[in-house]
mmCIF file of C-alpha atoms in Angstrom:
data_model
loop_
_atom_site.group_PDB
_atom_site.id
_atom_site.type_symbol
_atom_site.label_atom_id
_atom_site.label_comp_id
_atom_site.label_asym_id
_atom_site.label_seq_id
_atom_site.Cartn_x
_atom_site.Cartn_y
_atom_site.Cartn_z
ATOM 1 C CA UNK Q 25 8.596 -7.233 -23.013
ATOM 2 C CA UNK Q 26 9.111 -5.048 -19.977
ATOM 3 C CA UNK Q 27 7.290 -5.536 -16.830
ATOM 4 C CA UNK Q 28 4.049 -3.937 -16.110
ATOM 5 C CA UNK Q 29 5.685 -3.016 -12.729
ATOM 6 C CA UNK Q 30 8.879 -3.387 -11.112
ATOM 7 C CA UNK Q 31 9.218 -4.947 -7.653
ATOM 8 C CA UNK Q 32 10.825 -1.849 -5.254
ATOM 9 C CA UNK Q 33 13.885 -4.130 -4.737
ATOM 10 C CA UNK Q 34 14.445 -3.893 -8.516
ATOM 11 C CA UNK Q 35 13.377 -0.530 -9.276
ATOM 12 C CA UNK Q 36 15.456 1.245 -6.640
ATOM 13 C CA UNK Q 37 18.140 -1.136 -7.366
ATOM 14 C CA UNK Q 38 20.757 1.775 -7.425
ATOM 15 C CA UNK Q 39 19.995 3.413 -4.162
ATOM 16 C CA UNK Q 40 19.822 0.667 -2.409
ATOM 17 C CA UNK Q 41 23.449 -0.989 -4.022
ATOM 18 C CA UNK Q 42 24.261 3.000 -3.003
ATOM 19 C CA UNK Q 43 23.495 3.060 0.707
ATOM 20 C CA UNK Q 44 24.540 -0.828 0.831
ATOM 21 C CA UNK Q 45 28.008 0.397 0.055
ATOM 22 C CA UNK Q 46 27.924 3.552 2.296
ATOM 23 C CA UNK Q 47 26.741 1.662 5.329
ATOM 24 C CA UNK Q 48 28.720 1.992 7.993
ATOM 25 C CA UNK Q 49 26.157 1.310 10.981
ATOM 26 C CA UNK Q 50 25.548 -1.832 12.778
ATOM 27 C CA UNK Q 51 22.909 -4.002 11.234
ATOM 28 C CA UNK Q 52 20.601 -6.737 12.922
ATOM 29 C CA UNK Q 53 21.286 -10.369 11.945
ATOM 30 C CA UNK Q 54 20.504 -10.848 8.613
ATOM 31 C CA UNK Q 55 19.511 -7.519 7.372
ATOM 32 C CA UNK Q 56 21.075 -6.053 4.056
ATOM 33 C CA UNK Q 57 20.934 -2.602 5.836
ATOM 34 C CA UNK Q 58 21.105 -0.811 9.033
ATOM 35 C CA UNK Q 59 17.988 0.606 10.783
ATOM 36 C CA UNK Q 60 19.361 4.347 9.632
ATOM 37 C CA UNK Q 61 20.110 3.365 5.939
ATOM 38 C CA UNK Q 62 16.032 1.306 5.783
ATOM 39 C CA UNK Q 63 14.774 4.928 7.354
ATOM 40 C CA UNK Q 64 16.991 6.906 4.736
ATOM 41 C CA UNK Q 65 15.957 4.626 2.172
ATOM 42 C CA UNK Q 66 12.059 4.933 3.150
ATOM 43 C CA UNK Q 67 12.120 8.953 3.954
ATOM 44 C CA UNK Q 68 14.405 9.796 1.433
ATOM 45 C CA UNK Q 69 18.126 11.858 1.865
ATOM 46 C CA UNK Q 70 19.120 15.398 0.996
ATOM 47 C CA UNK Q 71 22.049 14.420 0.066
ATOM 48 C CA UNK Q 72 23.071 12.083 -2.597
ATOM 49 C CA UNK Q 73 24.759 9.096 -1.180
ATOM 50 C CA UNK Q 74 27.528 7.629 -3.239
ATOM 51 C CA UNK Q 75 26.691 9.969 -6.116
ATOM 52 C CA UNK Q 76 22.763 8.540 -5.926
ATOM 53 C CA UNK Q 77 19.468 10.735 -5.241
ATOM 54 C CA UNK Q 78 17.982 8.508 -2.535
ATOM 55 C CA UNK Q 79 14.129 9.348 -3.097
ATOM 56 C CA UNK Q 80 11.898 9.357 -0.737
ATOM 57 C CA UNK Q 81 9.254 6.113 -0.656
ATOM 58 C CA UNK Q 82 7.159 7.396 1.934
ATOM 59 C CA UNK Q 83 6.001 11.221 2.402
ATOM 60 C CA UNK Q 84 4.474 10.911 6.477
ATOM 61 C CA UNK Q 85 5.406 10.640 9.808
ATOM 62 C CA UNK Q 86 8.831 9.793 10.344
ATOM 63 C CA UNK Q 87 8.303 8.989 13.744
ATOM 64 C CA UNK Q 88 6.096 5.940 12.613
ATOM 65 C CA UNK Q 89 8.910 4.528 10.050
ATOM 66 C CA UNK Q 90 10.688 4.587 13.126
ATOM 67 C CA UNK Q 91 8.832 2.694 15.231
ATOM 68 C CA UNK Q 92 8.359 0.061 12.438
ATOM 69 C CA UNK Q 93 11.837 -0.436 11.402
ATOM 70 C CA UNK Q 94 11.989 -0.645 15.226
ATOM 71 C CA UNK Q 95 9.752 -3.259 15.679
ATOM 72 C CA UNK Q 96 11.248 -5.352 13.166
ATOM 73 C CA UNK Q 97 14.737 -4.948 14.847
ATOM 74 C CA UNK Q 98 13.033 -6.259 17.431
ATOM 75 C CA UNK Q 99 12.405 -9.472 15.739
ATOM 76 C CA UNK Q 100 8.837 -8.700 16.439
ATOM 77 C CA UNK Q 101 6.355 -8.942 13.824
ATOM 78 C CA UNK Q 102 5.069 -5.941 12.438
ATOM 79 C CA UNK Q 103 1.219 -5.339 11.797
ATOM 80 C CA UNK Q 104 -0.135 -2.145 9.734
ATOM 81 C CA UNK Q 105 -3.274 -1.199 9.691
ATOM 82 C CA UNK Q 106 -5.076 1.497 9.260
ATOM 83 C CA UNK Q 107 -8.133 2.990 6.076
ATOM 84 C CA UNK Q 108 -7.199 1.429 2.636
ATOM 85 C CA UNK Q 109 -5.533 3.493 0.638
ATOM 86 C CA UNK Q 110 -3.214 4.521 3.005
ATOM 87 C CA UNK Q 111 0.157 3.000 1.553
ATOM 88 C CA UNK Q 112 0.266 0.210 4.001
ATOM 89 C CA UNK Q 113 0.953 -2.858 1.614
ATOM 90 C CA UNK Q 114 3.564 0.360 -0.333
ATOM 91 C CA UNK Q 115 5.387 0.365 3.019
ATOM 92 C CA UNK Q 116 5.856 -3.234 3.626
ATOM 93 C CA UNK Q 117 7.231 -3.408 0.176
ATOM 94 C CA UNK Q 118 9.478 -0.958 0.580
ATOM 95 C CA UNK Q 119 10.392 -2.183 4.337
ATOM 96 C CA UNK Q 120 11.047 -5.957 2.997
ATOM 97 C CA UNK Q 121 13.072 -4.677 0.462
ATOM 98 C CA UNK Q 122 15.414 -2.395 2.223
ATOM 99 C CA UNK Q 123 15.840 -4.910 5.099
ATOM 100 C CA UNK Q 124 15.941 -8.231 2.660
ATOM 101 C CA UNK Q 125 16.579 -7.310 -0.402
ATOM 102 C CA UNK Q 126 13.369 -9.210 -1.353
ATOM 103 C CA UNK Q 127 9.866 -8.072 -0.976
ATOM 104 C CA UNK Q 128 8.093 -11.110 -3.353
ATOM 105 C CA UNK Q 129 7.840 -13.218 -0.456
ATOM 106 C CA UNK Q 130 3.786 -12.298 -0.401
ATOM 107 C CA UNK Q 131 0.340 -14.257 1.084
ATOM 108 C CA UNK Q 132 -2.578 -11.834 0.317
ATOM 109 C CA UNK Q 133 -5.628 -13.097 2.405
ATOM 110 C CA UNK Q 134 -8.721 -14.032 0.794
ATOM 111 C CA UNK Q 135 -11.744 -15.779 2.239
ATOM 112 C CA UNK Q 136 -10.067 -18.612 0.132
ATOM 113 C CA UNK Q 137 -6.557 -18.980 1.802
ATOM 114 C CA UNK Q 138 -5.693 -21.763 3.043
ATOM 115 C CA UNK Q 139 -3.063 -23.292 5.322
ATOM 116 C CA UNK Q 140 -1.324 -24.361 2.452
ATOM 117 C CA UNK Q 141 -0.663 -20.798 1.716
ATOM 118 C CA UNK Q 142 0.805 -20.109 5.091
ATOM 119 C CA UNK Q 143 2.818 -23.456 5.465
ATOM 120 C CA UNK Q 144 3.248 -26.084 2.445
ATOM 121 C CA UNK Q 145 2.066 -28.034 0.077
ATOM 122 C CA UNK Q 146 3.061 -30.719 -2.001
ATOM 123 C CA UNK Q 147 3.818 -30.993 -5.548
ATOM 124 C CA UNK Q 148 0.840 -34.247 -6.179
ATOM 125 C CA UNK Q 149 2.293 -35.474 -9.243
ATOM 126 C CA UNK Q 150 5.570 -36.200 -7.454
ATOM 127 C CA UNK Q 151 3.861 -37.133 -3.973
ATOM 128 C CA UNK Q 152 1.854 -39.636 -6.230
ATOM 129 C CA UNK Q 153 5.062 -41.143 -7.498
ATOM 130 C CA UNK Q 154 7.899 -40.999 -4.951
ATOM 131 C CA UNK Q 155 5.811 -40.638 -2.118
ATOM 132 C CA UNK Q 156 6.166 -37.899 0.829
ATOM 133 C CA UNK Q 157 9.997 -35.914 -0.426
ATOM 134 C CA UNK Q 158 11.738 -32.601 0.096
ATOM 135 C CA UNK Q 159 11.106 -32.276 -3.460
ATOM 136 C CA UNK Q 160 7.807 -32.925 -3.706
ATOM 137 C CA UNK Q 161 7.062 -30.160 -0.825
ATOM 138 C CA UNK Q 162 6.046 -26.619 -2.431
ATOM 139 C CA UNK Q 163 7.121 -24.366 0.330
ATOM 140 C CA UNK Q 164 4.986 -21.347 1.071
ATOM 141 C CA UNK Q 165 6.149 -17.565 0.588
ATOM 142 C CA UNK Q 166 6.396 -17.576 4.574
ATOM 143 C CA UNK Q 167 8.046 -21.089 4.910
ATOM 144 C CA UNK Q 168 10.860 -19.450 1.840
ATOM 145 C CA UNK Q 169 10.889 -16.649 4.137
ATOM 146 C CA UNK Q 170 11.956 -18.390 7.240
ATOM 147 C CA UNK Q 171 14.573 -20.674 5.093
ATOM 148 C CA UNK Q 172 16.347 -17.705 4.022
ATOM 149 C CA UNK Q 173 15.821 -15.187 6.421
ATOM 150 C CA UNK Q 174 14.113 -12.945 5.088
ATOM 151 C CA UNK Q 175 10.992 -10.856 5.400
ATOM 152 C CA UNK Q 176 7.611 -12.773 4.545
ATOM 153 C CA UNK Q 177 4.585 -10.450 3.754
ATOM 154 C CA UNK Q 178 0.814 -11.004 4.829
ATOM 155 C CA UNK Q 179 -1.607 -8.727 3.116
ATOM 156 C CA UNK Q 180 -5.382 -8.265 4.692
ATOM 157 C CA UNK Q 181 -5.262 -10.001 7.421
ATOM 158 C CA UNK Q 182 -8.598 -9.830 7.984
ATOM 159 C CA UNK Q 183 -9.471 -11.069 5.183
ATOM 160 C CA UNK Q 184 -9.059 -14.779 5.701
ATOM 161 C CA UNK Q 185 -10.879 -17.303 8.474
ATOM 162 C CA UNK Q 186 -10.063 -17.199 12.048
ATOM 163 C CA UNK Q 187 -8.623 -20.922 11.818
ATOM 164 C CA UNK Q 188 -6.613 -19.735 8.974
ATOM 165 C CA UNK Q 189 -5.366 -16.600 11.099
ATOM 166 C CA UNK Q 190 -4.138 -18.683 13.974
ATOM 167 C CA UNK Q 191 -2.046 -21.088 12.529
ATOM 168 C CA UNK Q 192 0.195 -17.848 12.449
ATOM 169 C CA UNK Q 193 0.773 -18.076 16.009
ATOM 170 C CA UNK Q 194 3.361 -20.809 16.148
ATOM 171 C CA UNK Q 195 5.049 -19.697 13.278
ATOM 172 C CA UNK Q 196 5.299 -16.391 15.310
ATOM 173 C CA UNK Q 197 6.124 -17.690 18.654
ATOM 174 C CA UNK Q 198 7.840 -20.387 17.703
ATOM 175 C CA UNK Q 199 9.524 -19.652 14.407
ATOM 176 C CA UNK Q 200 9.431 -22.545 13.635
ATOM 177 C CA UNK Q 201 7.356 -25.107 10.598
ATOM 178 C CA UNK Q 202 7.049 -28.884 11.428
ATOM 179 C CA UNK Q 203 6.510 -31.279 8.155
ATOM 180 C CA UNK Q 204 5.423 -34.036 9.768
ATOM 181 C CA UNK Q 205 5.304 -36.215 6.629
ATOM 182 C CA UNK Q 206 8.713 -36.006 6.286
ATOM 183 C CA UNK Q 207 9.748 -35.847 10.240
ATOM 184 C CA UNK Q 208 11.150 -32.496 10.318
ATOM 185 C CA UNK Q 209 10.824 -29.392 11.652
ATOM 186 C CA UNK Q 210 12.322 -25.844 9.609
ATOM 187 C CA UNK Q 211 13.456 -23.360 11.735
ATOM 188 C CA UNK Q 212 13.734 -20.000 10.840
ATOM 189 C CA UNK Q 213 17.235 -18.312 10.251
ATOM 190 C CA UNK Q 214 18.366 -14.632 11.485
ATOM 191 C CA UNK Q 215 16.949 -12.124 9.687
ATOM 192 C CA UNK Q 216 13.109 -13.378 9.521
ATOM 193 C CA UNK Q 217 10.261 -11.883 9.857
ATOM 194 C CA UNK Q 218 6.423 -11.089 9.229
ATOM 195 C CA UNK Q 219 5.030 -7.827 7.802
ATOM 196 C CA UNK Q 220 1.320 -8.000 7.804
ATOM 197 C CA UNK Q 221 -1.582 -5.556 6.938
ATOM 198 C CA UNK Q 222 -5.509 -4.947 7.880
ATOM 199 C CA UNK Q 223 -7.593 -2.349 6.747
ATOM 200 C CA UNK Q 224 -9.977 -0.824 9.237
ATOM 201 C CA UNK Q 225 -12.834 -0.767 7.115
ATOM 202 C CA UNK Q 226 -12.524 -4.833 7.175
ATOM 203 C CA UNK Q 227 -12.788 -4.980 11.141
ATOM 204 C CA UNK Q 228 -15.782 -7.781 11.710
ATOM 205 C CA UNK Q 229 -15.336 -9.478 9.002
ATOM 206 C CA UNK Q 230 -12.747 -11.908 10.912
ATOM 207 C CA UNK Q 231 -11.381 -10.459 13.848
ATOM 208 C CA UNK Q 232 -7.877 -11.678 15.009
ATOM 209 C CA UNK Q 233 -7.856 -13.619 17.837
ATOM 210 C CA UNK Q 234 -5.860 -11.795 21.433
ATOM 211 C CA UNK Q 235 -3.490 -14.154 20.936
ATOM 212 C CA UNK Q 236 -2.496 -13.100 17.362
ATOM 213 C CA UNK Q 237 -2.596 -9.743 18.010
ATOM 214 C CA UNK Q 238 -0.256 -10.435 21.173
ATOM 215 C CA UNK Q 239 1.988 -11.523 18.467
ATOM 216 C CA UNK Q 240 2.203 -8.403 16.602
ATOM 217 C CA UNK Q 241 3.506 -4.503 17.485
ATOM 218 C CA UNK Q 242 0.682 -2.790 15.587
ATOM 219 C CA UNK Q 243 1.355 0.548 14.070
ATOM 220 C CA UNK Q 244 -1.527 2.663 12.539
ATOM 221 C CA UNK Q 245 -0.933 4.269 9.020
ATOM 222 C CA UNK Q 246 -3.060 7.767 9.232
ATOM 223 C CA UNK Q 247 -4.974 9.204 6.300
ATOM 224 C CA UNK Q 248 -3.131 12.152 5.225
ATOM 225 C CA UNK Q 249 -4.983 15.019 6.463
ATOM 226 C CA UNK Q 250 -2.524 18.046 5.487
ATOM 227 C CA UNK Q 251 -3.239 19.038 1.970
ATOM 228 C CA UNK Q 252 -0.004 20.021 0.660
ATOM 229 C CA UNK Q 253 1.280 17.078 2.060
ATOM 230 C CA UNK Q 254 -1.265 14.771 0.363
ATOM 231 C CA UNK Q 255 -0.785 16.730 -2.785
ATOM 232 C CA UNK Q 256 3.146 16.270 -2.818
ATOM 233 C CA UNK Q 257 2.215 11.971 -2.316
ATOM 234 C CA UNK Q 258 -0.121 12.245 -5.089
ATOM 235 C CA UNK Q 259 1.521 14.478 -7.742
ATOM 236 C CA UNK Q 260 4.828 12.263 -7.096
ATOM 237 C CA UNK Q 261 3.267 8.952 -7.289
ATOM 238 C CA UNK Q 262 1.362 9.889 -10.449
ATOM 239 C CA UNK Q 263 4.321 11.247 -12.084
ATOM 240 C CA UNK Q 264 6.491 7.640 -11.790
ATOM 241 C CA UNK Q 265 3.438 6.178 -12.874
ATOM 242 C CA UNK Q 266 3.555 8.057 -16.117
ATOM 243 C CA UNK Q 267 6.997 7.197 -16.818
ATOM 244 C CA UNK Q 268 6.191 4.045 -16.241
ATOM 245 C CA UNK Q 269 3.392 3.728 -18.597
ATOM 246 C CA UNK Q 270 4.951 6.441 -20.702
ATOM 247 C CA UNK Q 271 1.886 8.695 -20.617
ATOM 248 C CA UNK Q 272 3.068 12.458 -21.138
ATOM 249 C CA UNK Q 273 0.944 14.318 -20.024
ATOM 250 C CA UNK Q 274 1.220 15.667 -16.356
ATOM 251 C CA UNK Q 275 -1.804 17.584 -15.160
ATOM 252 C CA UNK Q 276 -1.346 21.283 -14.579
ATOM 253 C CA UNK Q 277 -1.169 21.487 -10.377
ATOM 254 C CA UNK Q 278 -4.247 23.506 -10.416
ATOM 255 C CA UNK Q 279 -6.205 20.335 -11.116
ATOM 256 C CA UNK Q 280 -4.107 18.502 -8.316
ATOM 257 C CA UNK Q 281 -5.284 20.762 -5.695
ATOM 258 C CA UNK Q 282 -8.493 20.999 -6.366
ATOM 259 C CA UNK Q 283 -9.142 17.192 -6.331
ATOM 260 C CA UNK Q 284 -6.814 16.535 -3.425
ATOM 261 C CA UNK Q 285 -8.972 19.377 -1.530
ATOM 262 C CA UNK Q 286 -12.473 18.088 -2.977
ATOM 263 C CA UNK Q 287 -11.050 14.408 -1.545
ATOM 264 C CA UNK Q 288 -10.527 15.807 1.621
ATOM 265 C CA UNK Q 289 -13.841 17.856 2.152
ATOM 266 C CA UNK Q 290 -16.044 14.506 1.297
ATOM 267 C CA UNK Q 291 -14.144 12.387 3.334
ATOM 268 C CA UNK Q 292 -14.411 14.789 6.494
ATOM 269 C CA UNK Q 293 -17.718 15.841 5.566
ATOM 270 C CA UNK Q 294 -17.047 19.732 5.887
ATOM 271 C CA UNK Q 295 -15.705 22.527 3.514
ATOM 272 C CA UNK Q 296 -11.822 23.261 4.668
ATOM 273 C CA UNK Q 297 -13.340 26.964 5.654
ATOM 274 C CA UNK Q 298 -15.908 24.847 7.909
ATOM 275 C CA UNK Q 299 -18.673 26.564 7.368
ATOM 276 C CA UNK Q 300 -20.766 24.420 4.890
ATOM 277 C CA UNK Q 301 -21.272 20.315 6.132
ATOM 278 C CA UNK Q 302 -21.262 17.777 2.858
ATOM 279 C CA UNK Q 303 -22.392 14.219 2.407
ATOM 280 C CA UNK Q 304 -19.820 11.992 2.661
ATOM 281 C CA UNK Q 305 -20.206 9.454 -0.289
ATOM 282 C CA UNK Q 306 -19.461 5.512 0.897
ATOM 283 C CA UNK Q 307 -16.307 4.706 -1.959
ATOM 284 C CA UNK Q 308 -13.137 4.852 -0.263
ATOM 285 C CA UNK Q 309 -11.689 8.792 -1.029
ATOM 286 C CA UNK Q 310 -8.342 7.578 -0.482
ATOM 287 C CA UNK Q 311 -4.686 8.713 -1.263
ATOM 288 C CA UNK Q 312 -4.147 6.162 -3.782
ATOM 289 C CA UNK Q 313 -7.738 6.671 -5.305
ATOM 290 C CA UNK Q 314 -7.183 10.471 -5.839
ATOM 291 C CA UNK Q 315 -3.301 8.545 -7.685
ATOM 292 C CA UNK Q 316 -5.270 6.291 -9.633
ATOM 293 C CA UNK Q 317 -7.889 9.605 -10.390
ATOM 294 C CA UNK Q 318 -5.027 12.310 -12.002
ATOM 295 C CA UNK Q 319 -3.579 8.937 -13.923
ATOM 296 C CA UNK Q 320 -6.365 7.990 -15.480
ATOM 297 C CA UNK Q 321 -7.261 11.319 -16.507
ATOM 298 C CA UNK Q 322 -3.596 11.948 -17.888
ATOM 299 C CA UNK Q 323 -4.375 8.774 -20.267
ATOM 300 C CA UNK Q 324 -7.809 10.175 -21.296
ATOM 301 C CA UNK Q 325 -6.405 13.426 -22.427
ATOM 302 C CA UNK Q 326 -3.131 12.063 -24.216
ATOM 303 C CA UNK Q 327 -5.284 9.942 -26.010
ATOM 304 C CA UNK Q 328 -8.742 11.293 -26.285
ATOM 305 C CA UNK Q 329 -8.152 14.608 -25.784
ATOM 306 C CA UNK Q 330 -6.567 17.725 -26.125
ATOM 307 C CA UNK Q 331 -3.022 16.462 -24.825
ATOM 308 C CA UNK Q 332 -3.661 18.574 -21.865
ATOM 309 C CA UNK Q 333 -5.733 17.553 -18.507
ATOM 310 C CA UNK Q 334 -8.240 19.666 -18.738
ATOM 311 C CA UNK Q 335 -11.725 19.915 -15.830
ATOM 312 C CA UNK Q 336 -13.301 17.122 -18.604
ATOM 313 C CA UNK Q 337 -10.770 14.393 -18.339
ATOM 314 C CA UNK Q 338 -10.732 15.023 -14.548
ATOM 315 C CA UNK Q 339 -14.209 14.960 -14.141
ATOM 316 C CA UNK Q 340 -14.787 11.780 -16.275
ATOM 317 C CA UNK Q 341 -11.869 9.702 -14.056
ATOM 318 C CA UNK Q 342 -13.112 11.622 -10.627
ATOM 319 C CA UNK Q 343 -17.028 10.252 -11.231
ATOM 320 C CA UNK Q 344 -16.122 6.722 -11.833
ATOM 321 C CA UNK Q 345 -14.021 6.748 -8.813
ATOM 322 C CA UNK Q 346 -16.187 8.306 -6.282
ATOM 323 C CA UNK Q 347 -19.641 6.853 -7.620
ATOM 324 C CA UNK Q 348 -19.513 2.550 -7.565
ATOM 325 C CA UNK Q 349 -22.501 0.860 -6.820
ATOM 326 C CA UNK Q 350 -24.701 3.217 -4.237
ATOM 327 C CA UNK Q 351 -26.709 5.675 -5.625
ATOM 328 C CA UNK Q 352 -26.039 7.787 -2.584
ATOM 329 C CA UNK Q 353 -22.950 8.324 -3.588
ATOM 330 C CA UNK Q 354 -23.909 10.012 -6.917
ATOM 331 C CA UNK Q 355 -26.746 12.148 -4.486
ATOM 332 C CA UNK Q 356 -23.437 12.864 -2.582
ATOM 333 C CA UNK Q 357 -20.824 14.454 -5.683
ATOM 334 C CA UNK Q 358 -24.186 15.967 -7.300
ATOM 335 C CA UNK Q 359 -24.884 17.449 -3.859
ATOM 336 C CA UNK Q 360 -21.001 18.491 -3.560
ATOM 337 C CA UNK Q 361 -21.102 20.096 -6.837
ATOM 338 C CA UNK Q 362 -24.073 22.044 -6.201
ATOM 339 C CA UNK Q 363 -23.076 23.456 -2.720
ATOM 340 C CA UNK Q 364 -19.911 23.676 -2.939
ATOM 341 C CA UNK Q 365 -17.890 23.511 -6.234
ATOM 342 C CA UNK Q 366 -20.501 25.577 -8.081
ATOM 343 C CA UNK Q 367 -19.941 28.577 -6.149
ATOM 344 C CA UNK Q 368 -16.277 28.583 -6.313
ATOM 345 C CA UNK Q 369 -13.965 30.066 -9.449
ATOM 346 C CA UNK Q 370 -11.892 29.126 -11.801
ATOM 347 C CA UNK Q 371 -11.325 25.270 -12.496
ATOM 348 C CA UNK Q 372 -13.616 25.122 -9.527
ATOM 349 C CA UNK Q 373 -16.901 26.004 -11.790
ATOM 350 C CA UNK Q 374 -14.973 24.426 -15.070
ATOM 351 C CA UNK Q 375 -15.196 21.047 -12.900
ATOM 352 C CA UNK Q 376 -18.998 21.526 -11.970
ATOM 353 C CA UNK Q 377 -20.064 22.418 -15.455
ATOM 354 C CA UNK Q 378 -17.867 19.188 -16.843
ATOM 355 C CA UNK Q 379 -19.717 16.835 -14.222
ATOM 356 C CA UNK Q 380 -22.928 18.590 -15.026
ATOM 357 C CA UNK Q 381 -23.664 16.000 -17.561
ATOM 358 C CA UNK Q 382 -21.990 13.151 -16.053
ATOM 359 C CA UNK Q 383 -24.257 13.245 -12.832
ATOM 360 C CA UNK Q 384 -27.741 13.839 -14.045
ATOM 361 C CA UNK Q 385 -30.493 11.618 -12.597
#
């Protein structure tokens, strides 16, 4: 059976085995690329390299791939942070596997991660029998990380205790792991590194220390606010998800634009012509969200529907994703139908008529 989704080191396999080959830059100790061949990886070419359509990963700022690729040059970990949705944990993938050729090496913070996950554990059956061993240690992704050289990832941060947080910093100034069951200390080859990520919606919850954050360059990841950028993210990102899933059934760009620009009104709270102020509903209105929005409405109408997205397969995927748990945020899509889509033509009104029904209460 195929897998549900390929790791980026796997699925761009070709283009980076293209600009691999084509590399003639200098590269940092331990990286499979240069810092030009990660950003032409990342941002994409013009040109084929090698024969190979290098795609773009990343539709932004190229100024802050810079700056990360950068940083990591540096040998400085790299923290990115910024609203969820915002292709933070996408860009350390794709970063970790340009740079390592690996981007599996993965924590993700929960209130329940431990030390173990940042350090070791041991394999208890075997610690039981033989007693403390190198085989009976289970290294963790970052402790793999600094044995190879390659890039560890740490997803939300913020996520996991303070204590938990901190025992980051010796790994980070040190780069270094000490077993002291079995006297030793690991010290990380060339080419390591950290790539973590924090939302800001999660600041509070655990704060990292000054002493952490001393230990990171932090780079912010924006919300796209430029709708025809936003749109060109989204309509891409939807598209390789339908060849992955093999769901034919694009929706007509009409439909794109008019969710990408509804997205963007309720998450600034005001009509793009600024003259009529909307409620701004509590669910996260992110990029990914409007992905996950046009996907799941692709699915509905290939197999519920007409075989074309039409305002009713939209409107079906676009209520479950902006309404969750607070009834305010059904006041607020009711509200933004009334005011605003209501009054406007076209699929505009189709979509207020199809989420007529959807929204009563």
């Amino acid at each position: 059976m195929p897998d549900i989704r390929l790791p980026a080191e796997a699925k761009y396999k070709n283009e980076l085995d293209a600009l691999a080959a084509h590399d003639d830059k200098p590269r940092p100790p331990g990286w499979a690329l240069s810092p030009r061949a990660v950003e032409m990886y990342i941002l994409g070419s013009p040109k084929p390299v090698g024969g190979v359509t290098i795609t773009p990963k990343y539709v932004g700022d190229r100024g802050i791939v810079q700056v990360c690729i950068a940083t990591l040059a540096s040998d400085r970990a790299l923290m990115l942070v910024g609203e969820p949705g915002t292709a933070k944990s996408w860009l350390s993938e794709h970063l970790s596997a340009a740079v390592s050729g690996t981007s599996g090496l993965v924590v993700q913070g929960t209130a329940g991660t431990s030390e173990d996950h940042i350090k070791y554990s041991w394999n208890y059956a075997l610690l039981l029998a033989q007693g403390p061993s190198p085989e009976a240690l289970v290294p963790s992704p970052i402790l793999r990380a600094m044995r190879t050289g390659k890039f560890a990832r740490f997803e939300e941060v913020t996520r996991t205790s303070p204590e938990i947080q901190d025992s980051l910093i010796s790994i980070l100034s040190e780069k270094q792991v000490s077993v002291p069951e079995l006297g030793e200390i690991t010290s990380a080859q060339r080419g390591f590194n950290l790539i973590a990520t924090a939302n800001t919606r999660d600041r509070g919850v655990n704060e990292m220390s000054a002493a952490l954050k001393r230990r990171f360059n932090f780079v912010t990841v924006p919300v796209v606010e430029d709708l025809e950028q936003e749109i060109q993210i989204v309509t891409k990102r939807e598209a390789e998800l339908r060849t992955d899933y093999q769901v034919g059934v694009p929706p007509p760009e009409e439909l794109s634009r008019v969710l990408l620009t509804l997205f963007q009104e309720l998450r600034k709270g005001v009509t793009k012509d600024g003259k009529t102020k909307v409620r701004t509903p509590g669910a996260v209105l992110s990029t990914a969200e409007a992905i996950s929005v046009l996907f799941n409405s692709a699915i509905l109408a290939q197999q519920f529907g007409s075989g074309t997205v039409t305002s009713q397969e939209l409107a079906a995927s676009l209520v479950g994703a902006v309404v969750k748990e607070q009834e305010d945020d059904v006041k607020a899509l009711r509200e933004y139908m009334e005011t605003v889509a209501k009054g406007r033509p076209g699929p505009w009104k189709e979509l207020y008529t199809a989420s007529k029904k959807l929204l009563r209460g």
